[in-house]
XYZ file of C-alpha atoms in Angstrom:
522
model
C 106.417 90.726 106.012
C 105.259 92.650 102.765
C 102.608 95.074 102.820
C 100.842 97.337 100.113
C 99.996 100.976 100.075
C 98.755 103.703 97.963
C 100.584 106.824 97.425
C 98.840 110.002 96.630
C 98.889 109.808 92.588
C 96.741 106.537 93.281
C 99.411 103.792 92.552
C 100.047 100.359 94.791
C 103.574 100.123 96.046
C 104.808 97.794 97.931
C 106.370 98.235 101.562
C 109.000 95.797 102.532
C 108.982 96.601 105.918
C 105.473 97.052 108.232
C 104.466 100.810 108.717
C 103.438 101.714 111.949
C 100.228 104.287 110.935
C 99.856 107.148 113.439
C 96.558 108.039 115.061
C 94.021 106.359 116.647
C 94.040 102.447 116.485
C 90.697 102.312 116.440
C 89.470 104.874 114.240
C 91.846 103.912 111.422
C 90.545 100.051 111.520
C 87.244 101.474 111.074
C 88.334 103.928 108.277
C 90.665 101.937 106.244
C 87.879 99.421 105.087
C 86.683 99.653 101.970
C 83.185 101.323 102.401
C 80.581 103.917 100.202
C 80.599 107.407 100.187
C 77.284 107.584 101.827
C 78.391 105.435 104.650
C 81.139 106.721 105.399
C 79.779 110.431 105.419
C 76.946 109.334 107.724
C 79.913 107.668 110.156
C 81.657 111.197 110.340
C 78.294 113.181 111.012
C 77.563 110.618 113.679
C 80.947 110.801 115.388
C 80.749 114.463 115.543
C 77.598 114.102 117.103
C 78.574 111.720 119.576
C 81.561 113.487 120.125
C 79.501 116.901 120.718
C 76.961 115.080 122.865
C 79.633 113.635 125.218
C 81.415 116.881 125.397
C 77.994 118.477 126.203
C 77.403 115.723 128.719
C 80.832 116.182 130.121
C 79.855 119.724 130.780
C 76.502 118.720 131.962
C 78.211 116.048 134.442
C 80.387 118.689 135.820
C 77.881 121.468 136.354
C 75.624 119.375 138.272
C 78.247 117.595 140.276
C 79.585 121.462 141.108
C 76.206 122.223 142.032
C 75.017 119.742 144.352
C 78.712 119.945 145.974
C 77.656 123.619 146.645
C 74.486 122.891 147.979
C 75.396 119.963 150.367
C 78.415 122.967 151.556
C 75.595 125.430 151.906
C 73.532 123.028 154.010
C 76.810 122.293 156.284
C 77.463 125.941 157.148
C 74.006 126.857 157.797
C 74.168 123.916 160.201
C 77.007 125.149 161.482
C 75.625 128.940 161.907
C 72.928 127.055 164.046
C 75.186 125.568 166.348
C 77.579 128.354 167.052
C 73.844 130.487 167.786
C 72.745 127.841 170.153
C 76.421 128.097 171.832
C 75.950 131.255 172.101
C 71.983 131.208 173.167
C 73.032 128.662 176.073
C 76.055 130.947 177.836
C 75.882 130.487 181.798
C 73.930 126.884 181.486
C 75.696 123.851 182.767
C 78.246 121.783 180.113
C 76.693 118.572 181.327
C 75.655 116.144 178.971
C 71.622 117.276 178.771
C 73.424 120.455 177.607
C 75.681 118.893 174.447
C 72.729 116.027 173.803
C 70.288 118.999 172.867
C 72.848 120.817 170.900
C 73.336 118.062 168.673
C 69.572 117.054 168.217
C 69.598 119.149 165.146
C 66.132 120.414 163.258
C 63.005 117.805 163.368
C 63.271 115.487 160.161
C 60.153 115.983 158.390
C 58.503 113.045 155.717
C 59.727 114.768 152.571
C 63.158 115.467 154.289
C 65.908 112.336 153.709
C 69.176 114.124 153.236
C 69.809 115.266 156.352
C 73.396 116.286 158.074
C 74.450 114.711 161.426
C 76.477 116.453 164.285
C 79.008 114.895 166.580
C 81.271 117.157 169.436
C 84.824 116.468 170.809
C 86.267 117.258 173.794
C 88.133 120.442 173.717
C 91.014 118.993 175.029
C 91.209 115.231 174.065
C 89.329 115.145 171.393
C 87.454 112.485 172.569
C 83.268 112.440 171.489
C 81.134 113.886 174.116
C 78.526 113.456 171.551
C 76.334 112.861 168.361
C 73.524 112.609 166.684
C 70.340 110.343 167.681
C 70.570 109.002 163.912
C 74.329 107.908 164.401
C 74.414 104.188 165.727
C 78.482 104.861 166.149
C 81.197 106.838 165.346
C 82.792 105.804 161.962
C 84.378 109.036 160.603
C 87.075 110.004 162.994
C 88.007 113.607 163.644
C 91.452 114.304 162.070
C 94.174 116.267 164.640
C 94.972 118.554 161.642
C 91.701 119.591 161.469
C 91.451 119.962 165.461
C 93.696 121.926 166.073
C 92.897 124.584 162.750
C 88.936 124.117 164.280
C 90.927 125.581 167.736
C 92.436 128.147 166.020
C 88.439 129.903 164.938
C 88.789 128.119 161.066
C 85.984 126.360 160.284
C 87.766 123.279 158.425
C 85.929 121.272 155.202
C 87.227 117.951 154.060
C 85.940 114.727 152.845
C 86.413 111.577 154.203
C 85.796 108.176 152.651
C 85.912 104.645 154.154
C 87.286 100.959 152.583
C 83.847 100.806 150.291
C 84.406 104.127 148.747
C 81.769 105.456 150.112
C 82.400 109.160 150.714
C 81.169 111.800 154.080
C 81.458 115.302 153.465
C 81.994 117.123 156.690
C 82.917 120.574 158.472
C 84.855 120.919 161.673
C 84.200 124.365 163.607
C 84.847 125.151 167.271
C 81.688 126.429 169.699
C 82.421 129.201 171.685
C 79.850 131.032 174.828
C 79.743 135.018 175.002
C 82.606 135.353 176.693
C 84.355 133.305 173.928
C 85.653 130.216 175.989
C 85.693 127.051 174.325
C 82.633 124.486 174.622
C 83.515 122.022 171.554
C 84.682 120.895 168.806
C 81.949 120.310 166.144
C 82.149 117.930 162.987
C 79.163 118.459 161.136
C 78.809 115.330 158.573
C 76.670 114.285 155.307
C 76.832 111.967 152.876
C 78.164 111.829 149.402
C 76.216 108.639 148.028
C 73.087 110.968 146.964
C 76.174 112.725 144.814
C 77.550 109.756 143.589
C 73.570 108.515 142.827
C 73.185 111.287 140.833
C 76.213 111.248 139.133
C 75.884 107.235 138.056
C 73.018 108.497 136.926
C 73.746 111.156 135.435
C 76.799 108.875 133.209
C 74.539 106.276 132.151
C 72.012 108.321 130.576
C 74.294 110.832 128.897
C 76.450 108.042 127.504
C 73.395 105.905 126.345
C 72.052 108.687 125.623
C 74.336 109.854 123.163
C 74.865 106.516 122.078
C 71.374 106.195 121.143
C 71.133 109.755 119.429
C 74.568 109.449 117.399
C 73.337 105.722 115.988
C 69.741 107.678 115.272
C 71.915 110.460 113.357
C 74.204 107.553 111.272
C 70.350 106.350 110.763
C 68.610 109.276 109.139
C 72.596 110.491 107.765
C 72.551 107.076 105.739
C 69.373 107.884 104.542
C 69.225 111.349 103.250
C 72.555 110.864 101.987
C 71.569 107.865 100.263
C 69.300 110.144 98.387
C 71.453 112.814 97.923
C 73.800 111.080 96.360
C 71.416 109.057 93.272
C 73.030 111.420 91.245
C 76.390 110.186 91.953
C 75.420 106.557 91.700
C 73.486 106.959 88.224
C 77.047 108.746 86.945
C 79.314 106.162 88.139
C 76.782 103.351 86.390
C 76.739 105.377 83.477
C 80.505 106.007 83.330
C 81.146 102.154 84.239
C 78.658 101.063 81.066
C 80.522 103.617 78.715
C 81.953 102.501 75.492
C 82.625 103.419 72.019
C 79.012 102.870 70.946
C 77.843 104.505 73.980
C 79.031 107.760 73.882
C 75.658 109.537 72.834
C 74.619 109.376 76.509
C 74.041 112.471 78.371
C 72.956 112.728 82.064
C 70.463 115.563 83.032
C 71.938 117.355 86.213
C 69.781 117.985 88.983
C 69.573 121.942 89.847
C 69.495 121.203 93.736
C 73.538 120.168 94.443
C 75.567 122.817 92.778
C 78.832 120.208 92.649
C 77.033 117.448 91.653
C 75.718 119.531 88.513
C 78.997 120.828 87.847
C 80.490 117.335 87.933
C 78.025 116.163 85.551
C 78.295 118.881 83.311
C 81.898 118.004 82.997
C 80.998 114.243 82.431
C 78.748 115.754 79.933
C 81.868 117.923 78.137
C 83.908 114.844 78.600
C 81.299 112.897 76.803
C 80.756 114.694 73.691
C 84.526 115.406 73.129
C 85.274 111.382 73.262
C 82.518 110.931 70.770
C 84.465 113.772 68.392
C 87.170 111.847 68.985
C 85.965 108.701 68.375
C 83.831 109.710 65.091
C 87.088 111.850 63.599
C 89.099 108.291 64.361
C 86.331 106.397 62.680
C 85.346 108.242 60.130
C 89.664 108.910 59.048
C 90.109 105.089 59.625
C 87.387 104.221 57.194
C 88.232 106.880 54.782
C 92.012 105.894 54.507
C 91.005 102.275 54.322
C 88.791 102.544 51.422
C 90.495 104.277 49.682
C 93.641 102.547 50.128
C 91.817 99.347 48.768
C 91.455 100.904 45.397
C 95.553 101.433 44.247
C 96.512 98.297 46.266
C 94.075 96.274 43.898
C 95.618 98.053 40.896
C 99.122 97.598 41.797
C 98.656 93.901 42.321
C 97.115 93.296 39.150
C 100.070 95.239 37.334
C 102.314 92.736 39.667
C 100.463 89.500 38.618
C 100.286 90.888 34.621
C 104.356 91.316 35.264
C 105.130 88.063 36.850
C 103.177 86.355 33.883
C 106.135 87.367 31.672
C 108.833 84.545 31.349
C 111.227 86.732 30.040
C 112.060 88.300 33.117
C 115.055 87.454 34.739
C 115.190 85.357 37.788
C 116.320 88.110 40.150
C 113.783 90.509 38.809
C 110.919 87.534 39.143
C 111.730 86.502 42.532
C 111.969 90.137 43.812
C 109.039 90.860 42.065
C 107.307 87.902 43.822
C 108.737 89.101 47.345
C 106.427 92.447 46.191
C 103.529 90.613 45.608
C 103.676 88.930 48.950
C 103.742 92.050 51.244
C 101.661 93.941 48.908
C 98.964 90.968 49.604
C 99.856 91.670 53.266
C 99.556 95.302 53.505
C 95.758 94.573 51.101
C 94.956 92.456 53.944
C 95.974 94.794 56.848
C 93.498 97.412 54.988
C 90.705 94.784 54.906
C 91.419 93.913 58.447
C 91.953 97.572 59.597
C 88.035 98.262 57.297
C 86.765 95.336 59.173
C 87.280 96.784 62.341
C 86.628 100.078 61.857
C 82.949 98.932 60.861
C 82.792 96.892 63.743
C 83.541 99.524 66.156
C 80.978 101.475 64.676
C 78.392 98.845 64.943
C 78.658 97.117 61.454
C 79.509 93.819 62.381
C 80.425 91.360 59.902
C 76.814 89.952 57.893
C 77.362 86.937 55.752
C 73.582 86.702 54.804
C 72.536 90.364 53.700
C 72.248 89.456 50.432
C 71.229 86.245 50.954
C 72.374 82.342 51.623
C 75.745 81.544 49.271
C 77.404 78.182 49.158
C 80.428 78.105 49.983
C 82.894 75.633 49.105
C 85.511 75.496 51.811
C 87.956 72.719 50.508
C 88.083 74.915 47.087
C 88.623 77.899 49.770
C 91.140 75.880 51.690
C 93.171 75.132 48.850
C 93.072 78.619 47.222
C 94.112 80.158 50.393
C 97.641 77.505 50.859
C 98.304 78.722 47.159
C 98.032 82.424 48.134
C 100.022 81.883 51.819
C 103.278 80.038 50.032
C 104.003 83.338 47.998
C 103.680 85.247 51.507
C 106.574 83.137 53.106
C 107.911 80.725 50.358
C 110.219 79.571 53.949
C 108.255 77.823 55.588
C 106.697 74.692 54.742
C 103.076 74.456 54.445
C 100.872 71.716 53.486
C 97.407 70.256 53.337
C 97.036 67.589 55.772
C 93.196 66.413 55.450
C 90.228 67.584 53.022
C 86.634 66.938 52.854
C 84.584 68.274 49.963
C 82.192 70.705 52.614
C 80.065 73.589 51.835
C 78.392 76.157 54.529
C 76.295 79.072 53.827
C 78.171 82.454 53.940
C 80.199 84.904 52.307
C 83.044 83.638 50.866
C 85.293 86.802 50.810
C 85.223 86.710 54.567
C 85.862 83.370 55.365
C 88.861 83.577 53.012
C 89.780 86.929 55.263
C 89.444 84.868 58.277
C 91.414 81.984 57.427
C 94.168 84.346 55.481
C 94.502 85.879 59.117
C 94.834 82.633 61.082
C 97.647 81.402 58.233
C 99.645 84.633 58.635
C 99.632 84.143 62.225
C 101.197 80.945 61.488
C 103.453 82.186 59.576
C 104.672 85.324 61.610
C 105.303 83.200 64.784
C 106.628 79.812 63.160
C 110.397 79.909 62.507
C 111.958 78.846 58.987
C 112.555 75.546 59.555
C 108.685 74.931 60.566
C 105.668 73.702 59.055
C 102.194 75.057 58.913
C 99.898 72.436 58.304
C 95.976 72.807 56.991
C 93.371 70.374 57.930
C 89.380 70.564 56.783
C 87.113 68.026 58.236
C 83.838 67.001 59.012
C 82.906 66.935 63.110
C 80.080 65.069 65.182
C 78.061 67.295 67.695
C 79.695 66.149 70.757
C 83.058 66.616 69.763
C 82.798 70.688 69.872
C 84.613 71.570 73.149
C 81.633 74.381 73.787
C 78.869 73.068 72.280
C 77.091 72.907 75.903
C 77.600 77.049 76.039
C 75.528 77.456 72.520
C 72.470 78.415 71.933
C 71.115 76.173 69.591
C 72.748 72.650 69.479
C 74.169 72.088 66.007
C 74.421 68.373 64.422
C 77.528 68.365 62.483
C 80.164 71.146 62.397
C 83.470 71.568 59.315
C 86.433 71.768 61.762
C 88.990 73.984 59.802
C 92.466 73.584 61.036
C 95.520 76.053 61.244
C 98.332 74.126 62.878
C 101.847 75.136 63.551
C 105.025 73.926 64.924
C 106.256 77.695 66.574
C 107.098 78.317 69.991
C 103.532 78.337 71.500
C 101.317 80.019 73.594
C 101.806 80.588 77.381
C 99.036 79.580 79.301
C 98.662 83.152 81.079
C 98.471 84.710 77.666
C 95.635 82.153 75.969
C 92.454 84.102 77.294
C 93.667 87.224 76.085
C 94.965 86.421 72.544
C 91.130 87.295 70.667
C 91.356 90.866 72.259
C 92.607 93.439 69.669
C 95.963 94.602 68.953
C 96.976 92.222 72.290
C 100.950 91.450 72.449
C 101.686 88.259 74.381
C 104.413 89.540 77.011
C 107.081 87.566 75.771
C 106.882 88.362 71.673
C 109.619 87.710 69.124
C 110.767 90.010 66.775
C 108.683 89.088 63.637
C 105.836 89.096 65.493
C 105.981 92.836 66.435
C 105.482 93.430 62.873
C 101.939 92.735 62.546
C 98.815 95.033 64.385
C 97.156 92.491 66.348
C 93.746 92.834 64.478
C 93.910 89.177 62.677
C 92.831 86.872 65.367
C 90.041 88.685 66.606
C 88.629 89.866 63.361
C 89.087 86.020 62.316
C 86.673 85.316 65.672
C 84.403 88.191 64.696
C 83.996 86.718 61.076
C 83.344 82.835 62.408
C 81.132 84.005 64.771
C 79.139 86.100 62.218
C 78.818 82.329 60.840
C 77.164 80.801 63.396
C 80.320 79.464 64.535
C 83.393 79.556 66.785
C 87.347 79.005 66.966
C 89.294 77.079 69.715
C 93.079 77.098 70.501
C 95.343 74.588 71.815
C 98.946 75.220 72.225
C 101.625 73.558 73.944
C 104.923 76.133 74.959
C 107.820 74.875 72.727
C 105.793 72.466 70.651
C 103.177 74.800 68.651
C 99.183 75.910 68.429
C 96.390 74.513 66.502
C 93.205 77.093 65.703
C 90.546 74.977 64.807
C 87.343 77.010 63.342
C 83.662 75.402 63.810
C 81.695 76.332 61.506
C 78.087 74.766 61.426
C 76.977 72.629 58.393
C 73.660 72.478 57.001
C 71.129 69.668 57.681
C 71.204 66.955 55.326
C-alpha cells in the first residue's frame, strides 16, 4: 500500500511503505484535513480552553471532594468526642442495656438536619453488637478485627467500607472507657458517602458540559473575529490568485491595525511593482528587438530574391542561395510571431478591422502561401488538395501569418518522405464541431485545411498544444527547433476573425488543423 506525503520544502513524495504518525490518533485525524486558517485557529483557541477548563474543573473536583471528606471526618470525631464524654459522664451506672441504648441515641435530628452519623457498640470481648442506632434497621457494615483490636489498643481507627452496589460508609472505630479507664465498648461511628458521590456526579457533569458548552461558545466567537481579522488575508490571496501580466498595476492598501498582515502586504506590494519592471523591461526589449529586426530581414531578402533572379549563377550557388532564402523567411516569421505576441501580452490583440472591412481572397492566399512553404522544405511533398474561390473580411497579412504558422508546423513534425496536403472549402452551419459554444450562430463557414502525414498527436498532449511555447513530452529532434509561438498565435489571429481552429490527429497516422473562418451573408 502506497501513500503520499509532503516534506518540508513543500514537495509530494511518495511512501512505499505505511507510516505509522506519532501522537494522538485523534487529534491528528482532526488536524490533517484540509481546513482554513480561520478554522483551524479558532479549533486551537477552543482546545486550549477546554483543556484549561477541565484542568480547572479537575482542580475544582478535587478541592471539593477534599473538603466534604474533611467535613464528614470532622463530624465523625466530634461524634466520637461525645461518646467518650458520655462514657465518662455515666462512670458507676449499670452496663445494662438502658445504659448502651442511650449512649447510642445520638443528638435529636432536627427538619433541616438529613446527613446524620449513626453509632453501633461491640462487645469488648467478642465483638459481638450490643447495640445501634434507632435509625439502623440492621447491621450491614461489619466491624473489621484489625480495626478491633487497634480500637483496644486507645487508636481511634478511620476506614471506609463499601458494599456489592458500590455504595460507600465512612466510619471511625474508638474504644469507650469510665474514669477509672476500664473498657465499656467498642464504638463504630458510621456515615454515608452517597451525599459525596451526589456531589461529585454532580459536580462532573456540569464541569464537563460545562466546558463543553464554553469551549464550542469560544470556537463560536474565535471563528468569528478571526473571520474578520483575517479579510485582509483573503482579499491578498484573491488578488494574488487573479494576478497576471496585465494585472500587475494592482496594489492592496494595508490595514494599520495587524502589524504582520501590513508587512506581508507591503511585501506583496514590493513584489508587485518589481514583476511589472520586469515584465515592462521584457516587453518593451521584446518589441524593440522585434521591430527592428523586421527592417534588415526585409532588406536582406529582397537582395536574396534580386540574386536568385540571375540565371547565371551556378547551380550550387542557386540552390544554397535558395536554402538562405528559406530560413531567412523563417527567422522573418519568428520576428512577426515573436511582435505578435509581445503585443498581445501587452494587451494589443490582433485587429483585422481597424482600418476597416478588406476582402480577402483566401484561395489566392492559399495558393501564395504553398508557393512560399516549398522553398522552406523543398523535401517534403506538399500539395493542394481542394479549392473554392472564397473571400472573408480581414487583414490579409495575418491570415497569411496564421496559415504560414500552421504549414511550418507541418513541416517541422512531418518526416521527408511525407506529404502536407492543403484543402480550402466551403462548410454548412452544422458541420462546425463547436458551433453550439458560439455566440452568434454563423450560416456558412471557409474550412481551411493543414493536413499532414507525421507521427501525430498524443491524446494527453491535444488540450495543451494552443498554449505558448508548449513541448509535447515526447518531441523529435526537428521539432525542438522552433519556439512554440506558431499555433497559438495562429488561434489568436483566427479568433481575431470571428473564427476558430480544430485538430484531429491520429498517433502514427498524422493531424489535420482545420481553420473556420465565418463567411459573409450572401
Amino acid at each position: 500500500m502506497a501513500t503520499e506525503t509532503r516534506s518540508g520544502d513543500g514537495l509530494s513524495r511518495p511512501l512505499n511503505n505505511l507510516q505509522v504518525r506519532k501522537g494522538p490518533g485523534w487529534l491528528y485525524a482532526v488536524l490533517s484535513k484540509p481546513k482554513s486558517l480561520r478554522s483551524r485557529l479558532a479549533f486551537w483557541n477552543a482546545l486550549v480552553i477546554l483543556l484549561t477548563l477541565l484542568l480547572k474543573g479537575l482542580v475544582v473536583y478535587q478541592l471539593v471532594t477534599s473538603l466534604l471528606v474533611l467535613d464528614l471526618d470532622s463530624r465523625l470525631q466530634i461524634q466520637a468526642s461525645k461518646l467518650e464524654a458520655a462514657a465518662l459522664a455515666a462512670s458507676g451506672r449499670p452496663l445494662n442495656a438502658a445504659f448502651f441504648h442511650a449512649l447510642v441515641r445520638g443528638d435529636p435530628v432536627s427538619e433541616f438536619t438529613t446527613n446524620s452519623t449513626y453509632i453501633k457498640l461491640f462487645d469488648t470481648v467478642s465483638g459481638h453488637p450490643i447495640a445501634f442506632s434507632s435509625q439502623l434497621d440492621q447491621v450491614l457494615v461489619p466491624l473489621k478485627q484489625g480495626d478491633f483490636e487497634a480500637a483496644l489498643h486507645g487508636q481511634r481507627v478511620s476506614g471506609t467500607w463499601q458494599d456489592r452496589d458500590g455504595f460507600q460508609v465512612h466510619t471511625l472505630t474508638i474504644a469507650l472507657r469510665d474514669k477509672q479507664q476500664r473498657l465499656i465498648a467498642v464504638a463504630q461511628i458510621c456515615q454515608s458517602l452517597q451525599v459525596v458521590k451526589q456531589v461529585q456526579a454532580i459536580l462532573v457533569t456540569g464541569l464537563l458540559v460545562g466546558s463543553l458548552v464554553a469551549a464550542l461558545l469560544a470556537y463560536a466567537v474565535s471563528f468569528w473575529l478571526t473571520s474578520y481579522e483575517l479579510r485582509p488575508l483573503r482579499t491578498l490571496s484573491s488578488t494574488m490568485h487573479n494576478l497576471s501580466a496585465q494585472g500587475l498595476r494592482t496594489r492592496l492598501h494595508p490595514p494599520k491595525a495587524v502589524t504582520e498582515i501590513e508587512q506581508l502586504t507591503g511585501s506583496f506590494n514590493a513584489m508587485a511593482e518589481r514583476l511589472e519592471a520586469s515584465f515592462a523591461l521584457q516587453h518593451t526589449f521584446a518589441s524593440d528587438v522585434s521591430h527592428e529586426l523586421r527592417t534588415p530581414l526585409t532588406a536582406i531578402q529582397g537582395q536574396l530574391d534580386v540574386l536568385l533572379l540571375d540565371r547565371e549563377l551556378k547551380d550550387e550557388v542557386h540552390t544554397d542561395l535558395q536554402q538562405v532564402s528559406a530560413e531567412l523567411r523563417r527567422l522573418s516569421r519568428l520576428v512577426t510571431n515573436l511582435l505578435t505576441t509581445t503585443r498581445a501580452d501587452a494587451g494589443m490583440l490582433p485587429q483585422p478591422y481597424a482600418y476597416g472591412a478588406q476582402a480577402v481572397e483566401l484561395d489566392l492566399l492559399v495558393v501564395e502561401t504553398a508557393r512560399q512553404a516549398r522553398f522552406l522544405n523543398q523535401q517534403r511533398t506538399l500539395k493542394i488538395e481542394e479549392l473554392e474561390q472564397l473571400h472573408i473580411p480581414g487583414d490579409a497579412d495575418m491570415l497569411k501569418q496564421m496559415v504560414l504558422n500552421l504549414v511550418d508546423n507541418a513541416l517541422t513534425y512531418t518526416p521527408p518522405s511525407g506529404q502536407i496536403t492543403l484543402a480550402l472549402a466551403r462548410s454548412s452551419e452544422d458541420s462546425h464541431p463547436v458551433q453550439e459554444e458560439m455566440h452568434a450562430r454563423q450560416a456558412e463557414w471557409a474550412v481551411l485545411s493543414v493536413c499532414d502525414t507525421g507521427p501525430g498527436i498524443d491524446p494527453e498532449d491535444l488540450p495543451h498544444i494552443f498554449k505558448r511555447h508548449y513541448r509535447a513530452r515526447h518531441t523529435t529532434t526537428s521539432s525542438k527547433l522552433g519556439a512554440g509561438l506558431g499555433l497559438s498565435i495562429a488561434r489568436l489571429i483566427a479568433e481575431a476573425h470571428g473564427g476558430s481552429i480544430t485538430v484531429e490527429s491520429t498517433p502514427g497516422k498524422g493531424t489535420c488543423f482545420r481553420v473556420w473562418l465565418p463567411l459573409p451573408p450572401v
